[in-house]
XYZ file of N, CA, C and O in Angstrom:
888
model
N -100.234 14.919 -26.286
C -99.685 15.431 -25.028
C -98.445 14.620 -24.670
O -98.494 13.400 -24.565
N -97.351 15.298 -24.504
C -96.104 14.594 -24.241
C -96.006 14.192 -22.781
O -96.479 14.897 -21.899
N -95.379 13.060 -22.525
C -95.197 12.582 -21.165
C -93.971 13.237 -20.539
O -92.998 13.550 -21.216
N -94.023 13.467 -19.153
C -92.887 14.054 -18.451
C -91.723 13.094 -18.478
O -91.885 11.882 -18.317
N -90.560 13.647 -18.749
C -89.359 12.825 -18.801
C -88.957 12.419 -17.382
O -88.982 13.242 -16.453
N -88.612 11.212 -17.126
C -88.197 10.781 -15.789
C -86.877 11.447 -15.399
O -86.043 11.746 -16.253
N -86.723 11.712 -14.068
C -85.479 12.313 -13.583
C -84.321 11.352 -13.759
O -84.444 10.148 -13.509
N -83.206 11.890 -14.155
C -81.986 11.086 -14.206
C -81.398 11.000 -12.804
O -81.788 11.739 -11.895
N -80.469 10.092 -12.607
C -79.813 9.965 -11.300
C -79.123 11.256 -10.901
O -79.132 11.652 -9.732
N -78.538 11.958 -11.878
C -77.842 13.217 -11.586
C -78.827 14.274 -11.122
O -78.574 15.018 -10.157
N -79.980 14.376 -11.794
C -80.987 15.362 -11.405
C -81.521 15.072 -10.007
O -81.717 15.983 -9.190
N -81.773 13.804 -9.743
C -82.280 13.418 -8.417
C -81.279 13.783 -7.326
O -81.637 14.325 -6.275
N -80.000 13.517 -7.592
C -78.955 13.841 -6.623
C -78.856 15.339 -6.401
O -78.708 15.806 -5.268
N -78.974 16.121 -7.461
C -78.908 17.576 -7.343
C -80.067 18.124 -6.532
O -79.921 19.060 -5.742
N -81.256 17.541 -6.757
C -82.432 17.981 -5.998
C -82.242 17.694 -4.514
O -82.535 18.532 -3.653
N -81.748 16.497 -4.204
C -81.521 16.134 -2.808
C -80.482 17.049 -2.162
O -80.633 17.459 -1.004
N -79.419 17.381 -2.883
C -78.397 18.283 -2.358
C -78.964 19.676 -2.111
O -78.634 20.335 -1.113
N -79.827 20.129 -3.022
C -80.441 21.451 -2.863
C -81.329 21.486 -1.632
O -81.275 22.432 -0.819
N -82.165 20.446 -1.483
C -83.051 20.369 -0.313
C -82.234 20.296 0.977
O -82.529 20.985 1.953
N -81.180 19.492 0.975
C -80.325 19.373 2.157
C -79.660 20.700 2.490
O -79.544 21.082 3.659
N -79.219 21.431 1.452
C -78.600 22.737 1.666
C -79.562 23.732 2.276
O -79.215 24.492 3.182
N -80.819 23.733 1.782
C -81.835 24.638 2.320
C -82.135 24.292 3.771
O -82.228 25.181 4.638
N -82.286 23.000 4.059
C -82.561 22.584 5.431
C -81.403 22.951 6.367
O -81.618 23.394 7.500
N -80.170 22.766 5.890
C -79.008 23.122 6.700
C -78.979 24.613 6.986
O -78.694 25.045 8.108
N -79.296 25.427 5.970
C -79.330 26.876 6.149
C -80.376 27.269 7.190
O -80.131 28.114 8.058
N -81.549 26.632 7.116
C -82.618 26.928 8.075
C -82.180 26.557 9.489
O -82.415 27.309 10.446
N -81.515 25.402 9.634
C -81.046 24.979 10.951
C -80.011 25.941 11.514
O -80.019 26.245 12.717
N -79.105 26.436 10.663
C -78.088 27.397 11.111
C -78.746 28.690 11.582
O -78.372 29.259 12.616
N -79.752 29.162 10.845
C -80.460 30.382 11.219
C -81.166 30.192 12.563
O -81.096 31.060 13.452
N -81.840 29.048 12.737
C -82.550 28.782 13.987
C -81.561 28.688 15.149
O -81.781 29.257 16.231
N -80.442 27.968 14.940
C -79.438 27.822 15.992
C -78.867 29.180 16.388
O -78.698 29.470 17.582
N -78.563 30.015 15.402
C -78.005 31.340 15.681
C -78.989 32.191 16.468
O -78.605 32.910 17.396
N -80.261 32.102 16.113
C -81.299 32.877 16.808
C -81.417 32.435 18.259
O -81.452 33.260 19.179
N -81.487 31.099 18.468
C -81.600 30.569 19.833
C -80.373 30.931 20.649
O -80.470 31.307 21.819
N -79.175 30.847 20.024
C -77.932 31.184 20.731
C -77.941 32.637 21.180
O -77.568 32.955 22.313
N -78.386 33.535 20.281
C -78.440 34.965 20.643
C -79.439 35.208 21.761
O -79.206 36.024 22.655
N -80.550 34.503 21.723
C -81.570 34.667 22.757
C -81.064 34.222 24.121
O -81.482 34.738 25.156
N -80.147 33.227 24.119
C -79.629 32.717 25.381
C -78.515 33.580 25.954
O -78.172 33.452 27.123
N -77.934 34.446 25.148
C -76.843 35.301 25.617
C -77.390 36.470 26.433
O -78.443 37.022 26.120
N -76.693 36.838 27.520
C -77.163 37.975 28.313
C -77.043 39.275 27.527
O -76.104 39.469 26.765
N -78.017 40.137 27.720
C -77.952 41.446 27.072
C -76.909 42.292 27.791
O -76.877 42.356 29.011
N -76.034 42.914 27.024
C -75.001 43.749 27.622
C -75.600 45.106 27.970
O -76.032 45.857 27.094
N -75.629 45.401 29.264
C -76.195 46.654 29.744
C -75.212 47.800 29.562
O -73.996 47.593 29.508
N -75.732 48.997 29.499
C -74.880 50.174 29.519
C -74.419 50.399 30.960
O -74.985 49.844 31.907
N -73.393 51.217 31.122
C -72.916 51.506 32.478
C -74.002 52.196 33.297
O -74.090 52.001 34.507
N -74.835 52.982 32.612
C -75.940 53.640 33.305
C -76.958 52.641 33.817
O -77.470 52.775 34.942
N -77.260 51.633 32.997
C -78.196 50.590 33.422
C -77.612 49.778 34.570
O -78.325 49.412 35.513
N -76.303 49.489 34.493
C -75.660 48.753 35.575
C -75.729 49.546 36.880
O -76.021 48.997 37.945
N -75.470 50.836 36.785
C -75.496 51.679 37.978
C -76.899 51.738 38.572
O -77.074 51.727 39.793
N -77.898 51.775 37.695
C -79.283 51.779 38.168
C -79.617 50.489 38.910
O -80.475 50.472 39.798
N -78.922 49.397 38.550
C -79.097 48.117 39.224
C -78.182 47.944 40.426
O -78.148 46.888 41.046
N -77.418 48.990 40.740
C -76.571 48.952 41.931
C -75.150 48.503 41.701
O -74.411 48.286 42.662
N -74.736 48.352 40.424
C -73.361 47.932 40.151
C -72.565 49.086 39.575
O -72.962 49.704 38.594
N -71.426 49.364 40.177
C -70.559 50.448 39.744
C -69.314 49.845 39.096
O -68.435 49.312 39.777
N -69.271 49.914 37.780
C -68.189 49.341 36.993
C -67.057 50.353 36.862
O -67.281 51.499 36.464
N -65.836 49.940 37.196
C -64.697 50.836 37.040
C -64.401 51.037 35.554
O -64.480 50.092 34.766
N -64.070 52.263 35.178
C -63.717 52.533 33.782
C -62.531 51.677 33.354
O -62.497 51.155 32.238
N -61.568 51.559 34.254
C -60.397 50.706 34.021
C -60.196 49.834 35.245
O -60.012 50.364 36.347
N -60.275 48.496 35.123
C -60.039 47.624 36.275
C -58.719 47.971 36.961
O -57.731 48.289 36.311
N -58.727 47.908 38.292
C -57.586 48.380 39.082
C -56.759 47.234 39.645
O -57.299 46.330 40.301
N -55.468 47.283 39.382
C -54.532 46.339 39.985
C -54.194 46.858 41.384
O -53.598 47.928 41.527
N -54.588 46.103 42.401
C -54.387 46.575 43.781
C -53.135 45.999 44.420
O -52.922 46.135 45.635
N -52.287 45.358 43.621
C -51.024 44.863 44.144
C -51.138 43.500 44.802
O -52.129 42.792 44.653
N -50.132 43.148 45.554
C -50.075 41.839 46.192
C -50.931 41.785 47.454
O -51.218 42.809 48.082
N -51.314 40.575 47.812
C -52.083 40.316 49.026
C -51.369 39.218 49.799
O -51.010 38.183 49.226
N -51.132 39.440 51.091
C -50.459 38.450 51.924
C -51.329 38.167 53.142
O -51.150 38.744 54.211
N -52.312 37.261 52.956
C -53.239 36.926 54.026
C -53.293 35.410 54.174
O -52.474 34.694 53.622
N -54.268 34.900 54.936
C -54.385 33.462 55.152
C -55.864 33.089 55.136
O -56.708 33.852 55.615
N -56.191 31.923 54.563
C -57.602 31.550 54.489
C -58.014 30.711 55.693
O -57.206 30.427 56.582
N -59.285 30.312 55.731
C -59.816 29.636 56.918
C -59.327 28.192 57.040
O -59.644 27.513 58.012
N -58.564 27.742 56.055
C -57.946 26.421 56.144
C -56.478 26.511 56.583
O -55.773 25.502 56.644
N -56.030 27.745 56.825
C -54.647 27.949 57.235
C -53.683 28.037 56.078
O -52.471 28.057 56.279
N -54.210 28.116 54.853
C -53.372 28.206 53.663
C -53.135 29.673 53.284
O -54.003 30.525 53.522
N -51.989 29.988 52.675
C -51.744 31.369 52.247
C -52.805 31.836 51.256
O -53.208 31.082 50.367
N -53.234 33.062 51.432
C -54.189 33.666 50.502
C -53.497 34.864 49.853
O -53.244 35.874 50.507
N -53.169 34.709 48.579
C -52.450 35.741 47.846
C -53.258 36.157 46.624
O -54.361 35.658 46.383
N -52.682 37.032 45.832
C -53.349 37.480 44.613
C -53.627 36.307 43.666
O -54.610 36.314 42.927
N -52.786 35.290 43.717
C -52.957 34.130 42.837
C -54.302 33.445 43.063
O -54.875 32.864 42.135
N -54.813 33.501 44.308
C -56.106 32.877 44.606
C -57.276 33.664 44.015
O -58.421 33.206 44.052
N -56.991 34.845 43.471
C -58.044 35.673 42.880
C -57.969 35.698 41.358
O -58.727 36.415 40.717
N -57.075 34.905 40.799
C -56.885 34.900 39.351
C -57.485 33.642 38.726
O -57.560 32.593 39.353
N -57.946 33.791 37.483
C -58.470 32.650 36.751
C -59.951 32.418 36.912
O -60.508 31.466 36.350
N -60.614 33.277 37.664
C -62.062 33.150 37.872
C -62.593 34.484 38.400
O -61.825 35.390 38.748
N -63.903 34.610 38.449
C -64.539 35.797 39.020
C -64.714 35.596 40.521
O -64.973 34.475 40.972
N -64.587 36.667 41.296
C -64.683 36.557 42.748
C -65.523 37.690 43.328
O -65.312 38.863 43.015
N -66.467 37.311 44.179
C -67.191 38.286 44.994
C -66.467 38.382 46.328
O -66.255 37.366 46.993
N -66.075 39.590 46.712
C -65.380 39.791 47.986
C -66.251 40.643 48.894
O -66.685 41.740 48.523
N -66.482 40.125 50.104
C -67.262 40.843 51.103
C -66.413 41.015 52.352
O -65.775 40.080 52.813
N -66.393 42.232 52.879
C -65.647 42.516 54.103
C -66.619 42.515 55.275
O -67.531 43.350 55.340
N -66.426 41.582 56.212
C -67.323 41.477 57.364
C -66.594 40.865 58.540
O -65.361 40.764 58.548
N -67.352 40.413 59.549
C -66.722 39.771 60.705
C -67.733 38.866 61.401
O -68.957 39.050 61.270
N -67.236 37.885 62.098
C -68.098 36.829 62.626
C -68.980 37.285 63.790
O -69.991 36.640 64.074
N -68.615 38.359 64.487
C -69.432 38.858 65.594
C -70.477 39.876 65.125
O -71.186 40.455 65.940
N -70.563 40.080 63.827
C -71.532 41.013 63.252
C -72.939 40.462 63.479
O -73.223 39.305 63.142
N -73.858 41.274 64.035
C -75.174 40.754 64.399
C -76.182 40.657 63.260
O -77.154 39.911 63.354
N -75.997 41.410 62.187
C -77.061 41.459 61.189
C -76.574 41.494 59.741
O -76.864 40.600 58.952
N -75.834 42.543 59.361
C -75.450 42.735 57.962
C -74.653 41.552 57.426
O -74.916 41.061 56.320
N -73.689 41.071 58.192
C -72.800 40.007 57.690
C -73.519 38.681 57.460
O -73.407 38.101 56.375
N -74.256 38.157 58.449
C -74.947 36.893 58.176
C -75.994 37.027 57.073
O -76.184 36.093 56.284
N -76.636 38.190 57.004
C -77.624 38.410 55.946
C -76.960 38.402 54.578
O -77.462 37.790 53.628
N -75.817 39.087 54.467
C -75.112 39.152 53.185
C -74.544 37.793 52.795
O -74.611 37.395 51.623
N -73.999 37.073 53.741
C -73.443 35.754 53.440
C -74.539 34.791 52.979
O -74.344 34.006 52.048
N -75.703 34.853 53.622
C -76.820 34.010 53.200
C -77.296 34.412 51.804
O -77.638 33.570 50.977
N -77.294 35.718 51.533
C -77.678 36.214 50.211
C -76.718 35.697 49.146
O -77.134 35.243 48.074
N -75.421 35.755 49.425
C -74.428 35.300 48.458
C -74.541 33.796 48.213
O -74.300 33.324 47.101
N -74.932 33.049 49.229
C -75.160 31.622 49.031
C -76.331 31.396 48.077
O -76.252 30.560 47.170
N -77.403 32.155 48.268
C -78.556 32.047 47.372
C -78.178 32.437 45.952
O -78.588 31.789 44.982
N -77.382 33.492 45.826
C -76.927 33.920 44.502
C -76.117 32.818 43.830
O -76.335 32.505 42.655
N -75.187 32.231 44.551
C -74.345 31.186 43.977
C -75.172 29.978 43.549
O -74.906 29.364 42.514
N -76.176 29.639 44.320
C -77.032 28.511 43.968
C -77.865 28.793 42.724
O -78.288 27.861 42.039
N -78.073 30.075 42.429
C -78.894 30.444 41.273
C -78.076 30.513 39.981
O -78.641 30.529 38.892
N -76.731 30.560 40.101
C -75.895 30.624 38.916
C -75.793 29.241 38.269
O -75.708 28.233 38.969
N -75.800 29.210 36.955
C -75.804 27.935 36.245
C -74.606 27.832 35.303
O -74.050 28.837 34.864
N -74.228 26.595 34.989
C -73.182 26.346 34.008
C -71.858 26.989 34.370
O -71.413 26.972 35.521
N -71.249 27.607 33.367
C -69.934 28.217 33.539
C -69.953 29.315 34.588
O -68.982 29.479 35.346
N -71.051 30.060 34.659
C -71.128 31.157 35.629
C -70.939 30.644 37.049
O -70.261 31.266 37.861
N -71.566 29.524 37.365
C -71.424 28.975 38.702
C -70.077 28.326 38.936
O -69.524 28.395 40.036
N -69.531 27.724 37.879
C -68.274 26.990 38.011
C -67.067 27.897 38.218
O -66.112 27.511 38.902
N -67.081 29.089 37.623
C -65.898 29.954 37.744
C -66.179 31.219 38.546
O -65.628 32.278 38.281
N -67.032 31.085 39.553
C -67.304 32.202 40.465
C -66.996 31.766 41.888
O -67.395 30.686 42.310
N -66.271 32.587 42.623
C -65.929 32.307 44.018
C -66.488 33.403 44.919
O -66.751 34.518 44.472
N -66.622 33.059 46.195
C -67.038 34.036 47.209
C -66.001 34.036 48.328
O -65.651 32.972 48.850
N -65.517 35.218 48.671
C -64.509 35.370 49.721
C -65.002 36.374 50.746
O -65.423 37.480 50.391
N -64.979 36.001 52.026
C -65.257 36.954 53.101
C -63.950 37.283 53.800
O -63.282 36.402 54.355
N -63.576 38.553 53.754
C -62.361 39.019 54.423
C -62.773 39.672 55.735
O -63.611 40.593 55.738
N -62.222 39.219 56.838
C -62.617 39.777 58.118
C -62.068 41.192 58.311
O -60.955 41.506 57.871
N -62.866 42.025 58.973
C -62.406 43.355 59.368
C -62.128 43.367 60.874
O -61.935 44.424 61.478
N -62.101 42.175 61.466
C -61.868 42.021 62.896
C -60.874 40.885 63.129
O -61.205 39.865 63.742
N -59.642 41.038 62.638
C -58.673 39.934 62.734
C -58.287 39.574 64.164
O -57.821 38.451 64.406
N -58.488 40.476 65.110
C -58.140 40.180 66.501
C -58.985 39.034 67.037
O -58.498 38.200 67.816
N -60.242 38.972 66.643
C -61.132 37.898 67.108
C -61.339 36.816 66.054
O -61.595 35.651 66.390
N -61.264 37.204 64.787
C -61.524 36.248 63.713
C -60.245 35.528 63.303
O -59.587 35.852 62.304
N -59.908 34.549 64.098
C -58.753 33.709 63.803
C -59.103 32.719 62.695
O -60.261 32.630 62.263
N -58.111 31.958 62.258
C -58.352 30.909 61.263
C -59.417 29.939 61.774
O -60.345 29.556 61.050
N -59.296 29.553 63.038
C -60.243 28.608 63.624
C -61.657 29.177 63.686
O -62.641 28.475 63.421
N -61.772 30.452 64.031
C -63.079 31.096 64.115
C -63.736 31.159 62.741
O -64.930 30.866 62.589
N -62.966 31.532 61.740
C -63.515 31.601 60.379
C -63.879 30.217 59.860
O -64.847 30.062 59.107
N -63.114 29.203 60.256
C -63.386 27.837 59.807
C -64.723 27.328 60.327
O -65.356 26.463 59.712
N -65.182 27.861 61.451
C -66.484 27.497 61.986
C -67.607 28.336 61.366
O -68.728 27.847 61.196
N -67.279 29.561 61.006
C -68.315 30.513 60.571
C -68.609 30.432 59.069
O -69.757 30.245 58.654
N -67.583 30.571 58.257
C -67.782 30.723 56.808
C -68.421 29.502 56.141
O -69.394 29.645 55.394
N -67.939 28.273 56.389
C -68.543 27.108 55.729
C -69.993 26.866 56.135
O -70.704 26.110 55.459
N -70.434 27.467 57.223
C -71.831 27.327 57.631
C -72.767 27.838 56.539
O -73.851 27.283 56.319
N -72.348 28.881 55.844
C -73.176 29.463 54.788
C -73.010 28.713 53.470
O -73.967 28.530 52.721
N -71.794 28.278 53.181
C -71.526 27.529 51.963
C -70.131 26.911 52.098
O -69.165 27.619 52.388
N -70.034 25.607 51.896
C -68.756 24.931 52.091
C -67.677 25.400 51.117
O -66.483 25.200 51.370
N -68.089 26.008 50.013
C -67.112 26.469 49.029
C -66.658 27.909 49.275
O -65.720 28.378 48.618
N -67.314 28.615 50.190
C -66.907 29.982 50.494
C -65.547 29.967 51.195
O -65.203 29.013 51.893
N -64.819 31.046 51.023
C -63.479 31.156 51.603
C -63.453 32.303 52.613
O -63.845 33.429 52.294
N -62.993 32.016 53.817
C -62.810 33.044 54.828
C -61.346 33.451 54.862
O -60.461 32.605 54.726
N -61.100 34.741 55.058
C -59.719 35.246 55.006
C -59.450 36.153 56.203
O -60.268 37.014 56.550
N -58.300 35.957 56.826
C -57.857 36.805 57.922
C -56.373 37.115 57.720
O -55.799 36.795 56.676
N -55.768 37.750 58.705
C -54.352 38.109 58.579
C -53.993 39.225 59.521
O -54.728 39.524 60.480
N -52.891 39.885 59.268
C -52.457 41.013 60.082
C -53.304 42.237 59.751
O -53.665 42.459 58.590
N -53.612 43.023 60.771
C -54.490 44.175 60.585
C -54.006 45.116 59.475
O -54.810 45.516 58.618
N -52.718 45.506 59.432
C -52.280 46.432 58.377
C -52.508 45.882 56.965
O -52.860 46.632 56.045
N -52.315 44.569 56.795
C -52.502 43.962 55.481
C -53.980 43.967 55.079
O -54.327 44.210 53.909
N -54.848 43.667 56.037
C -56.285 43.678 55.761
C -56.754 45.101 55.480
O -57.547 45.339 54.548
N -56.274 46.039 56.267
C -56.694 47.428 56.092
C -56.265 47.953 54.716
O -57.036 48.638 54.036
N -55.055 47.619 54.305
C -54.584 48.065 52.996
C -55.429 47.453 51.879
O -55.795 48.128 50.925
N -55.742 46.171 51.997
C -56.557 45.471 51.012
C -57.947 46.094 50.933
O -58.458 46.382 49.841
N -58.555 46.337 52.077
C -59.900 46.923 52.104
C -59.898 48.337 51.530
O -60.810 48.716 50.785
N -58.893 49.111 51.858
C -58.804 50.474 51.348
C -58.652 50.480 49.835
O -59.269 51.298 49.132
N -57.861 49.550 49.302
C -57.664 49.461 47.860
C -58.951 49.111 47.124
O -59.135 49.471 45.960
N -59.865 48.418 47.833
C -61.129 48.017 47.227
C -62.282 48.908 47.687
O -63.459 48.531 47.559
N -61.956 50.088 48.200
C -62.976 51.060 48.625
C -63.965 50.466 49.612
O -65.182 50.671 49.499
N -63.450 49.706 50.578
C -64.295 49.086 51.586
C -63.792 49.474 52.977
O -63.253 48.645 53.717
N -63.950 50.740 53.362
C -63.412 51.207 54.639
C -64.107 50.555 55.836
O -65.260 50.126 55.748
N -63.398 50.505 56.965
C -63.990 49.985 58.206
C -63.279 50.612 59.387
O -62.166 51.119 59.265
N -63.949 50.585 60.542
C -63.327 51.088 61.770
C -63.994 50.454 62.978
O -65.194 50.170 62.974
N -63.209 50.241 63.997
C -63.710 49.692 65.248
C -64.489 50.765 65.990
O -64.037 51.902 66.117
N -65.678 50.396 66.457
C -66.493 51.347 67.217
C -65.884 51.470 68.615
O -65.765 50.471 69.335
N -65.489 52.666 69.041
C -64.808 52.830 70.333
C -65.773 52.748 71.521
O -66.982 52.909 71.387
N -65.196 52.478 72.690
C -65.944 52.544 73.936
C -66.874 51.392 74.194
O -67.851 51.545 74.930
N -66.595 50.209 73.633
C -67.500 49.074 73.844
C -66.814 47.891 74.520
O -67.400 46.813 74.601
N -65.597 48.075 74.995
C -64.907 46.995 75.672
C -64.591 45.846 74.732
O -64.318 46.042 73.549
N -64.635 44.616 75.274
C -64.308 43.439 74.475
C -65.425 43.051 73.516
O -65.200 42.402 72.501
N -66.644 43.445 73.836
C -67.791 43.104 72.989
C -68.058 44.229 71.997
O -69.163 44.764 71.896
N -67.042 44.593 71.244
C -67.141 45.742 70.348
C -67.709 45.353 68.994
O -67.753 44.174 68.619
N -68.142 46.360 68.270
C -68.615 46.187 66.901
C -67.654 46.903 65.945
O -66.841 47.722 66.364
N -67.758 46.559 64.672
C -66.914 47.175 63.654
C -67.812 47.729 62.560
O -68.629 46.998 61.981
N -67.680 49.021 62.318
C -68.426 49.634 61.218
C -67.695 49.328 59.909
O -66.480 49.518 59.813
N -68.436 48.853 58.917
C -67.794 48.468 57.661
C -68.770 48.599 56.506
O -69.988 48.709 56.697
N -68.232 48.555 55.314
C -69.044 48.638 54.111
C -69.832 47.346 53.918
O -69.335 46.250 54.191
N -71.064 47.474 53.434
C -71.890 46.299 53.131
C -71.871 45.991 51.638
O -72.607 45.114 51.177
N -71.031 46.711 50.888
C -70.949 46.465 49.445
C -70.233 45.140 49.169
O -69.480 44.642 50.008
N -70.468 44.609 47.979
C -69.796 43.387 47.539
C -68.915 43.744 46.343
O -69.401 44.237 45.324
N -67.624 43.511 46.482
C -66.647 43.847 45.449
C -66.568 42.721 44.425
O -66.653 41.536 44.774
N -66.381 43.085 43.157
C -66.208 42.099 42.091
C -64.772 42.150 41.571
O -64.291 43.207 41.157
N -64.097 41.008 41.615
C -62.741 40.869 41.099
C -62.807 40.062 39.803
O -63.450 39.007 39.758
N -62.163 40.546 38.743
C -62.220 39.837 37.459
C -61.154 38.732 37.384
O -60.307 38.620 38.269
N -61.178 37.902 36.330
C -60.238 36.774 36.248
C -58.760 37.153 36.192
O -57.905 36.288 36.384
N -58.437 38.401 35.919
C -57.044 38.835 35.978
C -56.610 39.155 37.406
O -55.448 39.457 37.653
N -57.567 39.111 38.321
C -57.259 39.447 39.703
C -57.325 40.928 39.973
O -56.800 41.406 40.993
N -57.979 41.684 39.096
C -58.095 43.138 39.254
C -59.462 43.526 39.814
O -60.465 42.826 39.607
N -59.490 44.647 40.505
C -60.722 45.228 41.042
C -61.573 45.706 39.868
O -61.204 46.625 39.157
N -62.727 45.066 39.665
C -63.558 45.302 38.482
C -64.702 46.285 38.750
O -65.123 47.011 37.864
N -65.213 46.275 39.961
C -66.337 47.139 40.315
C -66.935 46.661 41.627
O -66.372 45.791 42.304
N -68.094 47.213 42.002
C -68.729 46.765 43.246
C -70.244 46.894 43.159
O -70.780 47.735 42.428
N -70.924 46.032 43.912
C -72.377 46.067 44.040
C -72.707 46.781 45.342
O -72.279 46.360 46.410
N -73.480 47.832 45.217
C -73.823 48.626 46.399
C -75.024 48.021 47.120
O -75.998 47.599 46.505
N -74.940 47.972 48.443
C -76.064 47.527 49.261
C -77.166 48.597 49.262
O -76.862 49.784 49.101
N -78.435 48.189 49.405
C -78.914 46.815 49.599
C -78.876 46.012 48.302
O -79.079 46.558 47.219
N -78.623 44.725 48.450
C -78.467 43.846 47.297
C -79.812 43.247 46.897
O -80.624 42.901 47.745
N -80.009 43.141 45.593
C -81.229 42.551 45.043
C -80.823 41.361 44.183
O -80.012 41.514 43.265
N -81.383 40.195 44.453
C -80.942 38.972 43.787
C -81.102 39.040 42.272
O -80.162 38.766 41.521
N -82.296 39.402 41.801
C -82.539 39.448 40.371
C -81.657 40.456 39.657
O -81.069 40.158 38.616
N -81.545 41.654 40.231
C -80.730 42.696 39.618
C -79.252 42.322 39.632
O -78.538 42.532 38.649
N -78.790 41.775 40.746
C -77.373 41.444 40.851
C -77.005 40.320 39.888
O -75.957 40.378 39.222
N -77.851 39.311 39.794
C -77.570 38.192 38.898
C -77.523 38.657 37.444
O -76.594 38.335 36.700
N -78.519 39.443 37.027
C -78.552 39.924 35.649
C -77.399 40.852 35.321
O -76.820 40.780 34.240
N -77.055 41.725 36.266
C -75.972 42.673 36.042
C -74.622 41.970 36.028
O -73.729 42.322 35.252
N -74.471 40.974 36.879
C -73.236 40.188 36.894
C -73.043 39.479 35.554
O -71.943 39.481 34.985
N -74.098 38.905 35.015
C -74.021 38.238 33.705
C -73.629 39.242 32.625
O -72.825 38.943 31.737
N -74.184 40.441 32.709
C -73.872 41.468 31.729
C -72.419 41.907 31.847
O -71.737 42.106 30.835
N -71.922 42.049 33.071
C -70.525 42.448 33.283
C -69.576 41.398 32.724
O -68.550 41.729 32.114
N -69.913 40.132 32.907
C -69.097 39.053 32.354
C -69.106 39.083 30.831
O -68.073 38.921 30.183
N -70.304 39.282 30.259
C -70.426 39.312 28.794
C -69.657 40.489 28.218
O -69.018 40.375 27.166
N -69.701 41.640 28.895
C -68.971 42.816 28.429
C -67.472 42.557 28.495
O -66.723 42.981 27.609
N -67.034 41.863 29.519
C -65.609 41.519 29.669
C -65.153 40.614 28.511
O -64.060 40.765 27.987
N -66.022 39.697 28.101
C -65.685 38.740 27.038
C -65.908 39.312 25.638
O -65.503 38.705 24.642
N -66.559 40.472 25.561
C -66.988 41.004 24.255
C -65.803 41.411 23.377
O -64.859 42.012 23.857
């Protein structure tokens, strides 16, 4: 019976390289699988609509914006570029819808993680500029979240901006100084190019909105 020949240094090295190659291949497969599992599933437009998000077929350039934020700084289209933005049209004397929506958006922002949270902004544009001065917004908006931005300006400029984003509003007549303003409760989504991307229809659902927002971002990057 012949004895097994001992491995040469070359054979041993080849075996080690083969084993290392197999292990590396397995690690790449596992990493790719985990990476895919962590990526949001891209929903169809029908699924997004079922979740309350209406995606525009073609994002809309709504032109320039000449307003002012709650810090007294100019608020232009440039402030809407380079990140995703949720825009809500409301007013500080609103008794129910506005504070509820602002609190909801704060909860949503706190639930976003990593890059999603870092490059997402929330802007509340007043539909009552006569009462919602810079000072008034500075007291109201940061109460919900210090990073939120309040925006006011001249009525024609606000009205044009709201109309471009399909967020109509009107002052309720016959109420004197303590008047209310009827307005949309939808939340508009602006993409990093500063274009109107779509909107979330009220009532808002945290789980659905978060998942659909992730899908909209993934579709944009696809």
